[in-house]
PDB file of C-alpha atoms and ligand atoms in Angstrom:
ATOM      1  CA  UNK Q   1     106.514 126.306 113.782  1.00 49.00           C
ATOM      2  CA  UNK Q   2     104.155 126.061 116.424  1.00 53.00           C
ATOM      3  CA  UNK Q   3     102.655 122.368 115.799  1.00 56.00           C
ATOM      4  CA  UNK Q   4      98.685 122.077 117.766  1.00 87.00           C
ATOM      5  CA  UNK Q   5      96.847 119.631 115.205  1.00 95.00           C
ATOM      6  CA  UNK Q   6      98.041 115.948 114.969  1.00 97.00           C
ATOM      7  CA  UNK Q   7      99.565 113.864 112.252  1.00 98.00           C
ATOM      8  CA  UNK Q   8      98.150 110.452 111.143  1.00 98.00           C
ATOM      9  CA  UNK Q   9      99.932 108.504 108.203  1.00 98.00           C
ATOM     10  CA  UNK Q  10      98.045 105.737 106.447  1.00 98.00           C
ATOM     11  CA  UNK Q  11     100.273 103.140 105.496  1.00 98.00           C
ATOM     12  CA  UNK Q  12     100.228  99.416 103.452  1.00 97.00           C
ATOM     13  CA  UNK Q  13     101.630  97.713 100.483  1.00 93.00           C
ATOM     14  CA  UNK Q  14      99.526  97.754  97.079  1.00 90.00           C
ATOM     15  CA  UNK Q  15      95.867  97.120  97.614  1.00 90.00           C
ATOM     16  CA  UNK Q  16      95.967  96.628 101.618  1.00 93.00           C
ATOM     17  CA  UNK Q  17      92.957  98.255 101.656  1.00 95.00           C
ATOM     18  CA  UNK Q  18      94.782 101.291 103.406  1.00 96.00           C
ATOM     19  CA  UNK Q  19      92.600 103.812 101.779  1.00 96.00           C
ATOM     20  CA  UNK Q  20      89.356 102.510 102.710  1.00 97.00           C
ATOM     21  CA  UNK Q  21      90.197 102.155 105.603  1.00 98.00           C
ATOM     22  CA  UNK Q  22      91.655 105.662 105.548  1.00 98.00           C
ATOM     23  CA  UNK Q  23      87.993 107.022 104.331  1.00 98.00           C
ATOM     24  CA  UNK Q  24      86.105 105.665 107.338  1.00 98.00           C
ATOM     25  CA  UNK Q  25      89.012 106.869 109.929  1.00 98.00           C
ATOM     26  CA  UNK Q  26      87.587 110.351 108.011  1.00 98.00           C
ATOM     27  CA  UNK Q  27      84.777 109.958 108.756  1.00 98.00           C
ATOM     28  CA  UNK Q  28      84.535 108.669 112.183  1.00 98.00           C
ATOM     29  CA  UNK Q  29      86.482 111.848 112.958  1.00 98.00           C
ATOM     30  CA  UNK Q  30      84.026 114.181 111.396  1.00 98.00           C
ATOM     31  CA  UNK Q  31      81.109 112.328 112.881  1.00 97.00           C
ATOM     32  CA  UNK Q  32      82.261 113.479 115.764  1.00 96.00           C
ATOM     33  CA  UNK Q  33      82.928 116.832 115.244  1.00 96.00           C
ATOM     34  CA  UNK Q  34      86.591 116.798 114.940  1.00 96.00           C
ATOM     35  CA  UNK Q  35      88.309 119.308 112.082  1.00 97.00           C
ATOM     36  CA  UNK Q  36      90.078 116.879 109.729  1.00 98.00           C
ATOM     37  CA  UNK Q  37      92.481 117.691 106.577  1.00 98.00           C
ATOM     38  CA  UNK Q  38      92.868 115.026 103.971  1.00 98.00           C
ATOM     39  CA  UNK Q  39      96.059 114.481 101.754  1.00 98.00           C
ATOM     40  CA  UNK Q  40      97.304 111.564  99.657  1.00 97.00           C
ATOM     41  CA  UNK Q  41     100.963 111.457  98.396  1.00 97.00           C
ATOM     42  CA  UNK Q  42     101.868 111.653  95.823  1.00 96.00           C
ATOM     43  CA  UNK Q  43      99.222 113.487  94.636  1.00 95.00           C
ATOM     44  CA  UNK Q  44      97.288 115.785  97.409  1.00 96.00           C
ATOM     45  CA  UNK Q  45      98.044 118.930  95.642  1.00 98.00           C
ATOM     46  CA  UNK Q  46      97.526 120.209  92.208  1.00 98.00           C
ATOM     47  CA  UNK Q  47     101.195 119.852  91.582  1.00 98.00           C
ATOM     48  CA  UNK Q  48     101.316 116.630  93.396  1.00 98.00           C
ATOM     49  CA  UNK Q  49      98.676 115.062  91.155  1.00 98.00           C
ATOM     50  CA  UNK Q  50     101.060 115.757  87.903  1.00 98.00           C
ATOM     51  CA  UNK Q  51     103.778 113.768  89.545  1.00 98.00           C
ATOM     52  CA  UNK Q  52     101.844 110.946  90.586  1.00 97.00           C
ATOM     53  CA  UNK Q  53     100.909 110.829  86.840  1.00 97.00           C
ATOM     54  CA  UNK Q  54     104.757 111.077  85.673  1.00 97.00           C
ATOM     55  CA  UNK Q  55     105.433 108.730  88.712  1.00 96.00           C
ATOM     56  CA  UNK Q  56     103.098 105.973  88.048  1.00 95.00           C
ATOM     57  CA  UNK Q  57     102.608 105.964  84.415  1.00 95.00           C
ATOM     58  CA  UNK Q  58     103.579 102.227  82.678  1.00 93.00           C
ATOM     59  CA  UNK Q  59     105.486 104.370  79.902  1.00 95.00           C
ATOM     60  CA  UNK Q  60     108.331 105.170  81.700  1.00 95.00           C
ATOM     61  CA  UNK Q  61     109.615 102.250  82.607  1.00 93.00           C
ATOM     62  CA  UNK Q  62     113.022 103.546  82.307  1.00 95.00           C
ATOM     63  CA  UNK Q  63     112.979 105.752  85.828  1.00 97.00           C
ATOM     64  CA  UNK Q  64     115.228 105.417  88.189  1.00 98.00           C
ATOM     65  CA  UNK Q  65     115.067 104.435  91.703  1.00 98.00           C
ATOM     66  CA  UNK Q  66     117.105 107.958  92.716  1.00 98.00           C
ATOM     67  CA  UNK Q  67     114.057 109.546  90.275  1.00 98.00           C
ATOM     68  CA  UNK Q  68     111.283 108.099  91.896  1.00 98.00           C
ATOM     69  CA  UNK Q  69     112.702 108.961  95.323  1.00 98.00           C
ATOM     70  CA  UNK Q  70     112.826 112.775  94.356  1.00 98.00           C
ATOM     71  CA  UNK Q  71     109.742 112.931  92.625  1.00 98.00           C
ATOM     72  CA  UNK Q  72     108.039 111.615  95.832  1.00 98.00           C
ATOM     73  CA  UNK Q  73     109.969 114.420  98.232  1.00 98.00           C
ATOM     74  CA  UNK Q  74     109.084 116.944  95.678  1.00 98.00           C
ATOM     75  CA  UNK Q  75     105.320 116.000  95.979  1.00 98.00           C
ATOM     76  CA  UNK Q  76     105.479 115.704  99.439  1.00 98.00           C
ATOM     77  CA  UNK Q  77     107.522 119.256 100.029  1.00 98.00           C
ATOM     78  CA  UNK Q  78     104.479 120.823  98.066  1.00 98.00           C
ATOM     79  CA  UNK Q  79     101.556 118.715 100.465  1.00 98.00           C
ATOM     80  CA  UNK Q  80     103.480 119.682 103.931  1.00 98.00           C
ATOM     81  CA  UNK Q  81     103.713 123.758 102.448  1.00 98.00           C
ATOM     82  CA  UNK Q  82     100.166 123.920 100.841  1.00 98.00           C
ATOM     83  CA  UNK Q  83      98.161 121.162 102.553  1.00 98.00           C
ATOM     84  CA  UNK Q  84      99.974 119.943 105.778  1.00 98.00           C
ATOM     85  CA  UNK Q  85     102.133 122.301 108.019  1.00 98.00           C
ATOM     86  CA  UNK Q  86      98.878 125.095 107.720  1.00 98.00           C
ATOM     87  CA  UNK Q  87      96.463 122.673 108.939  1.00 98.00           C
ATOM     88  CA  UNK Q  88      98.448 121.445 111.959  1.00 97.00           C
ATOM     89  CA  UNK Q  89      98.814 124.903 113.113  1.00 97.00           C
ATOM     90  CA  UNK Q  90      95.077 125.463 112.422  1.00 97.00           C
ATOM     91  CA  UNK Q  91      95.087 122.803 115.260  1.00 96.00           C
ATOM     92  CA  UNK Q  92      93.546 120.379 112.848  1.00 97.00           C
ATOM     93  CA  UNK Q  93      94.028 115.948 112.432  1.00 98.00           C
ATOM     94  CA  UNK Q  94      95.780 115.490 109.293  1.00 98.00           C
ATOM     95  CA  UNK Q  95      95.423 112.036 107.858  1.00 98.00           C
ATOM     96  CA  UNK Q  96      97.179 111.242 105.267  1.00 98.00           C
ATOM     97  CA  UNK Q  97      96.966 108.340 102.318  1.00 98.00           C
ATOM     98  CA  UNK Q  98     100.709 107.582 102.690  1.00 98.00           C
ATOM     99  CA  UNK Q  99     103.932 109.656 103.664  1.00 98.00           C
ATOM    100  CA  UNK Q 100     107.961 109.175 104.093  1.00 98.00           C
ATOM    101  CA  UNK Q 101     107.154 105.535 105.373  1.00 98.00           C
ATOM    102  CA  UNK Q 102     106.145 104.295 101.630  1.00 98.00           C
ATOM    103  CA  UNK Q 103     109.714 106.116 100.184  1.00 98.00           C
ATOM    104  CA  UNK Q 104     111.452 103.950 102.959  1.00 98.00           C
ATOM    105  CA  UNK Q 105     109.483 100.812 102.009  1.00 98.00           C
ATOM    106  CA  UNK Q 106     109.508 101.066  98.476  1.00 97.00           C
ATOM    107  CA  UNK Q 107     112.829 103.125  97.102  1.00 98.00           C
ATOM    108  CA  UNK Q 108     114.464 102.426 100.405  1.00 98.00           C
ATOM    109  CA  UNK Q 109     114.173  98.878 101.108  1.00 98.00           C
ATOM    110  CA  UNK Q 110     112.342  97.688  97.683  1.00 97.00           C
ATOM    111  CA  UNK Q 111     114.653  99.543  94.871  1.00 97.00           C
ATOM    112  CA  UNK Q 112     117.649  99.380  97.421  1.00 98.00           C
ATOM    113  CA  UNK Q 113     118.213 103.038  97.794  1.00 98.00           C
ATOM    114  CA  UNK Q 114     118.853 102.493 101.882  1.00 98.00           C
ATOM    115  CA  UNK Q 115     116.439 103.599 105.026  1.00 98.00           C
ATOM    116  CA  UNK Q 116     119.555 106.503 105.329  1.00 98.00           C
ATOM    117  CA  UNK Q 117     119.722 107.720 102.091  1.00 98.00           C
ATOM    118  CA  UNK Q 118     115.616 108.524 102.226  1.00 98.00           C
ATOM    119  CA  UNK Q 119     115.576 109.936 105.249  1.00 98.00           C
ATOM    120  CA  UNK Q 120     118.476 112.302 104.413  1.00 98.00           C
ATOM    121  CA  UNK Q 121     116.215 113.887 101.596  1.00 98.00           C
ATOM    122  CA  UNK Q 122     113.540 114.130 103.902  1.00 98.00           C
ATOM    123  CA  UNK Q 123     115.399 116.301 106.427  1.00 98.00           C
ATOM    124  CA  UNK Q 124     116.256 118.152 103.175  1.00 98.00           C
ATOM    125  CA  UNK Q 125     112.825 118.557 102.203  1.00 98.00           C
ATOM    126  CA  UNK Q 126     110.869 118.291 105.039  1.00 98.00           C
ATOM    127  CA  UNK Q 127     113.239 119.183 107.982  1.00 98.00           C
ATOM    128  CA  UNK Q 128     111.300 117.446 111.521  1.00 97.00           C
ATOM    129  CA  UNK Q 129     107.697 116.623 110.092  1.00 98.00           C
ATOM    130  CA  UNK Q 130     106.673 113.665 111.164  1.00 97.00           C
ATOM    131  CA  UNK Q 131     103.498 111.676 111.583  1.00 98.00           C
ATOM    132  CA  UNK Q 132     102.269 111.412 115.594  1.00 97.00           C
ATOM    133  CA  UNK Q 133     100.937 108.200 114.878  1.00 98.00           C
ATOM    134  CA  UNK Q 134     101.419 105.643 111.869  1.00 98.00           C
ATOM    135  CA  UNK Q 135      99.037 102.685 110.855  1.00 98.00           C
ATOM    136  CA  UNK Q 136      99.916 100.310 108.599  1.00 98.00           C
ATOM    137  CA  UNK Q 137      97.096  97.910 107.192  1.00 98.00           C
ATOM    138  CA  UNK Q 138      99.260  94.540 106.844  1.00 95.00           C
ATOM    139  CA  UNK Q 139      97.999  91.599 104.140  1.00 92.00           C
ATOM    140  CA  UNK Q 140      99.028  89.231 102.573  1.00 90.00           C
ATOM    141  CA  UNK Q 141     101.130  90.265  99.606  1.00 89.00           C
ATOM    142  CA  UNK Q 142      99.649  88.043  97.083  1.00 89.00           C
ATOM    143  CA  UNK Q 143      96.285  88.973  97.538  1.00 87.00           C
ATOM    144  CA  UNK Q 144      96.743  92.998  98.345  1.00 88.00           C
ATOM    145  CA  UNK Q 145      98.459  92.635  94.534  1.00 86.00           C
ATOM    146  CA  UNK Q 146      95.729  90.251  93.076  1.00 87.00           C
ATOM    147  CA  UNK Q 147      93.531  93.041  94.226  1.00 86.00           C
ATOM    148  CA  UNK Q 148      95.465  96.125  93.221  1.00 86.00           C
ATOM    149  CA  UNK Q 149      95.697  94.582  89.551  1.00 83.00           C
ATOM    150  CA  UNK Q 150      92.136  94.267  89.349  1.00 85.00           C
ATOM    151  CA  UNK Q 151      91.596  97.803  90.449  1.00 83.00           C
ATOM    152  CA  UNK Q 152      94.108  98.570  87.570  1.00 80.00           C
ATOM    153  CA  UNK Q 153      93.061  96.781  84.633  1.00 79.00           C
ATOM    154  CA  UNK Q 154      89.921  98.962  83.394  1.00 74.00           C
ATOM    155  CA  UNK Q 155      92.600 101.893  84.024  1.00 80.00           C
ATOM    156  CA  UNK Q 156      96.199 100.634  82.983  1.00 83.00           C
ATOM    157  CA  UNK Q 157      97.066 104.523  83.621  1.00 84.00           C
ATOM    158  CA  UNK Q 158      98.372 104.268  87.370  1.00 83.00           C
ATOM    159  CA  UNK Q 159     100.145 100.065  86.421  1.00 80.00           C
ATOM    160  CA  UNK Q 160     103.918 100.767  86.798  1.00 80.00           C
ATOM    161  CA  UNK Q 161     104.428  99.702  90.323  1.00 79.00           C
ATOM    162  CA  UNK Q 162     101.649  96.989  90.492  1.00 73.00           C
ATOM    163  CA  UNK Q 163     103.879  95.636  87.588  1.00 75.00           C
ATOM    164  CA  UNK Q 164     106.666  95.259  89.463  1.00 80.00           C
ATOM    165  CA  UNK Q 165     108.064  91.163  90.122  1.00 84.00           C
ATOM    166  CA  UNK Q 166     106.485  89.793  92.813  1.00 87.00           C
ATOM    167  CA  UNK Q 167     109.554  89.977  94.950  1.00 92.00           C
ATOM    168  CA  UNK Q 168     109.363  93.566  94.597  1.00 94.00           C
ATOM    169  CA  UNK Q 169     106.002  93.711  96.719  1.00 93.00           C
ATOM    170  CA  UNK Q 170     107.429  91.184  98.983  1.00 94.00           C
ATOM    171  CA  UNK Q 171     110.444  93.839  99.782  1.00 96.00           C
ATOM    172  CA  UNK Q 172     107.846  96.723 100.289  1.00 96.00           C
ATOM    173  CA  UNK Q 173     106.363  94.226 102.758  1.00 96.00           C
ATOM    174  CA  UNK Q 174     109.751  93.608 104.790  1.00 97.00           C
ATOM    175  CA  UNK Q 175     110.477  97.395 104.642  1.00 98.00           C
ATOM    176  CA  UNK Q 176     107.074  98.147 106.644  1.00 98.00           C
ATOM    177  CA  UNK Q 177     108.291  95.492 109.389  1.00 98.00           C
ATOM    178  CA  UNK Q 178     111.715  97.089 109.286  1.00 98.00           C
ATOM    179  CA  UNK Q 179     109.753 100.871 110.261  1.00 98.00           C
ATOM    180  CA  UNK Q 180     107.937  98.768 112.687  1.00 98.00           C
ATOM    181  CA  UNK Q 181     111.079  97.374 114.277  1.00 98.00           C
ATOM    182  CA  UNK Q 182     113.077 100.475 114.610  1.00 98.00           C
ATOM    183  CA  UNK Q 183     109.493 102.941 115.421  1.00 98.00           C
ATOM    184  CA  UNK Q 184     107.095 100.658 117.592  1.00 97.00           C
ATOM    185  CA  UNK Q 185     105.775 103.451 119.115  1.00 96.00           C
ATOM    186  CA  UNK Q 186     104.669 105.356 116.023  1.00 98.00           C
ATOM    187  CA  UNK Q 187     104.599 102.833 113.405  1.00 98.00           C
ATOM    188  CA  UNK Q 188     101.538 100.787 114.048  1.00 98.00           C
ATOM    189  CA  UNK Q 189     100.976  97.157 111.969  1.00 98.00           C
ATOM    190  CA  UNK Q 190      97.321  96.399 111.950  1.00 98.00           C
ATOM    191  CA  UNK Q 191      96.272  93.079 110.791  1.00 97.00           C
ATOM    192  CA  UNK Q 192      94.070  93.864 107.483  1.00 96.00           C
ATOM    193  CA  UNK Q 193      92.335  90.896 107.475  1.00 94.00           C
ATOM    194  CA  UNK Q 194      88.469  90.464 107.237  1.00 94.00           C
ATOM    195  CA  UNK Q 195      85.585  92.816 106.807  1.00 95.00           C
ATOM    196  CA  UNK Q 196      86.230  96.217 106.308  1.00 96.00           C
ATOM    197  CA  UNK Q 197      84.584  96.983 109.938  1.00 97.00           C
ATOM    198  CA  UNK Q 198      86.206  94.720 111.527  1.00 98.00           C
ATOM    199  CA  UNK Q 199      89.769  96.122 110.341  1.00 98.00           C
ATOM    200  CA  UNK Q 200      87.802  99.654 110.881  1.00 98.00           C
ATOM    201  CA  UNK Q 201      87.882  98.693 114.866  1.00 98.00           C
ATOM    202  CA  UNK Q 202      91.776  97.897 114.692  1.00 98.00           C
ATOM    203  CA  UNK Q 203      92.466 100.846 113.438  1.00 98.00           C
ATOM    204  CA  UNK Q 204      90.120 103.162 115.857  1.00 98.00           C
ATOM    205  CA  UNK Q 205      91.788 100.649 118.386  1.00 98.00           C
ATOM    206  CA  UNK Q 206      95.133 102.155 117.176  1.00 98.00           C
ATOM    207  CA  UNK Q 207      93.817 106.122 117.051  1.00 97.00           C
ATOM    208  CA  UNK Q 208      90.790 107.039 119.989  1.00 96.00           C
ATOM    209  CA  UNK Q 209      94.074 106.741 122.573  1.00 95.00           C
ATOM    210  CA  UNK Q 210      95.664 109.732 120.992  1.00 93.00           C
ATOM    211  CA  UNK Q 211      92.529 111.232 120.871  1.00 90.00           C
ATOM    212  CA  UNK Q 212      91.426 111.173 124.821  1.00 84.00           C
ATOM    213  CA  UNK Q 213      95.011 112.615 125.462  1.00 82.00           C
ATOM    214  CA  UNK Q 214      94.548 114.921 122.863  1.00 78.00           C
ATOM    215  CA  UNK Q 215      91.219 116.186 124.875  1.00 72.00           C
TER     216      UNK Q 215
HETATM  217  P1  LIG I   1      98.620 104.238  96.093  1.00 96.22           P
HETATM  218  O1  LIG I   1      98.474 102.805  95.744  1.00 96.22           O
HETATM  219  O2  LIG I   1      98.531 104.493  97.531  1.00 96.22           O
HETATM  220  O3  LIG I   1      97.761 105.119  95.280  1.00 96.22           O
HETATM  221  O4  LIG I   1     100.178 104.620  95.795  1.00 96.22           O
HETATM  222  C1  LIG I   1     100.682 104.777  94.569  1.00 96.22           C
HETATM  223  C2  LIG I   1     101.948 103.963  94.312  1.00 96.22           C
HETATM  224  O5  LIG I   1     103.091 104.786  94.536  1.00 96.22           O
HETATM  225  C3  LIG I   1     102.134 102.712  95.138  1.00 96.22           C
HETATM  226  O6  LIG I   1     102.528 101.645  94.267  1.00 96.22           O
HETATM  227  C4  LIG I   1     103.272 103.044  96.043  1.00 96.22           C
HETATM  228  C5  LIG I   1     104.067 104.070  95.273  1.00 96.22           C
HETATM  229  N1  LIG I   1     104.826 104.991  96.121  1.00 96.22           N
HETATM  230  C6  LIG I   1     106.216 104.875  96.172  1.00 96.22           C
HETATM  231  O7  LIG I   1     106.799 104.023  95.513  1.00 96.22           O
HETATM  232  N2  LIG I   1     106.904 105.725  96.997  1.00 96.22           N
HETATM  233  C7  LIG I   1     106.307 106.683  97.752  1.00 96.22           C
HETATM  234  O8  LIG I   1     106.967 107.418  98.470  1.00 96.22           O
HETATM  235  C8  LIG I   1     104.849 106.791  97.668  1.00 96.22           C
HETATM  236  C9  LIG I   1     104.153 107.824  98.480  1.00 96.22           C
HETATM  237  C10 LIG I   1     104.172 105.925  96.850  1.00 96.22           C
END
């Protein structure tokens, strides 16, 4: 595979704000003129979108950590073949609305499963694909979940992980400064607090470098 385009990853524990924040990256880019390819996992592709539904619906409260860690490969093996891998050799920026980083924070780290264990299903699935660059909106776990829950409770359809014990969320959290240990040059925590534009500079802080090398 002949890679040209560049890989961003969006990353951040339940309501961070990460996909806000992920919408104005968007559009920065295409404000100035640069080809951009969206995708959000799970979910960026038509199959991807049924298994966020199976993934994230509060009826199945009975699934497995070894389940959910599939069902996110599976998703993301579709987004890299339909969505992904094209549009990188297109030369496009990809940005996408998480990636492998969320199955090592949250079935890694969170549900136990181990950092090795993930990553050996993504060589399996996704052999070297790997985001360029990483940014990780980082709040406060409290109030990212005191946010997410209030984003879920007009639509209860999407509740199983916001459900989760608090200690859960404060697991995901560790995992993300575990990445950020082991990857410092990829794995990027940006602080997500205060106003939207002010976390908006951060993260251009965190992306125009790439960029000017890029050009
Ligand atoms: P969202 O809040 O970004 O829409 O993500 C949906 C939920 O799915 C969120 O609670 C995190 C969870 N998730 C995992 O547990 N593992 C994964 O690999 C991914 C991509 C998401």
């Amino acid at each position: 595979m002949t890679r040209r385009g560049l890989f961003i990853t969006f990353e951040g524990s339940d309501g961070s704000g990460k996909s806000t924040q992920m919408k104005l990256l968007v559009e920065r880019l295409k404000m100035l003129g640069l080809p951009v390819t969206e995708n959000q996992e799970p979910g960026g592709t038509q199959i991807g979108r049924q298994i966020r539904r199976i993934m994230l619906d509060p009826a199945h409260e009975e699934m497995s950590p070894m389940t959910e860690l599939l069902l996110m490969f599976a998703s993301r093996a579709q987004a890299a073949a339909e969505i992904i891998v094209p549009a990188l050799e297109r030369g496009e920026i990809v940005v996408s609305d998480r990636f492998t980083d969320s199955t090592l924070a949250y079935q890694g780290e969170a549900r136990g499963l181990g950092f090795e264990t993930v990553l050996q299903a993504h060589r399996l699935a996704l052999g070297s694909l790997l985001p360029d660059l990483t940014v990780c909106i980082n709040i406060d776990v409290e109030a990212g979940l005191a946010r997410a829950h209030e984003r879920n409770s007009e639509d209860e359809s999407e509740a199983r992980l916001d459900r989760q014990r608090l200690d859960f969320h404060h697991r995901v959290s560790a995992g993300y400064r575990r990445i950020a240990q082991r990857e410092p040059g990829r794995f990027r925590l940006v602080d997500g607090a205060g106003s939207r534009e002010e976390v908006a500079e951060r993260v251009w802080a965190e992306i125009s470098p790439l960029l000017s090398e890029r050009a």
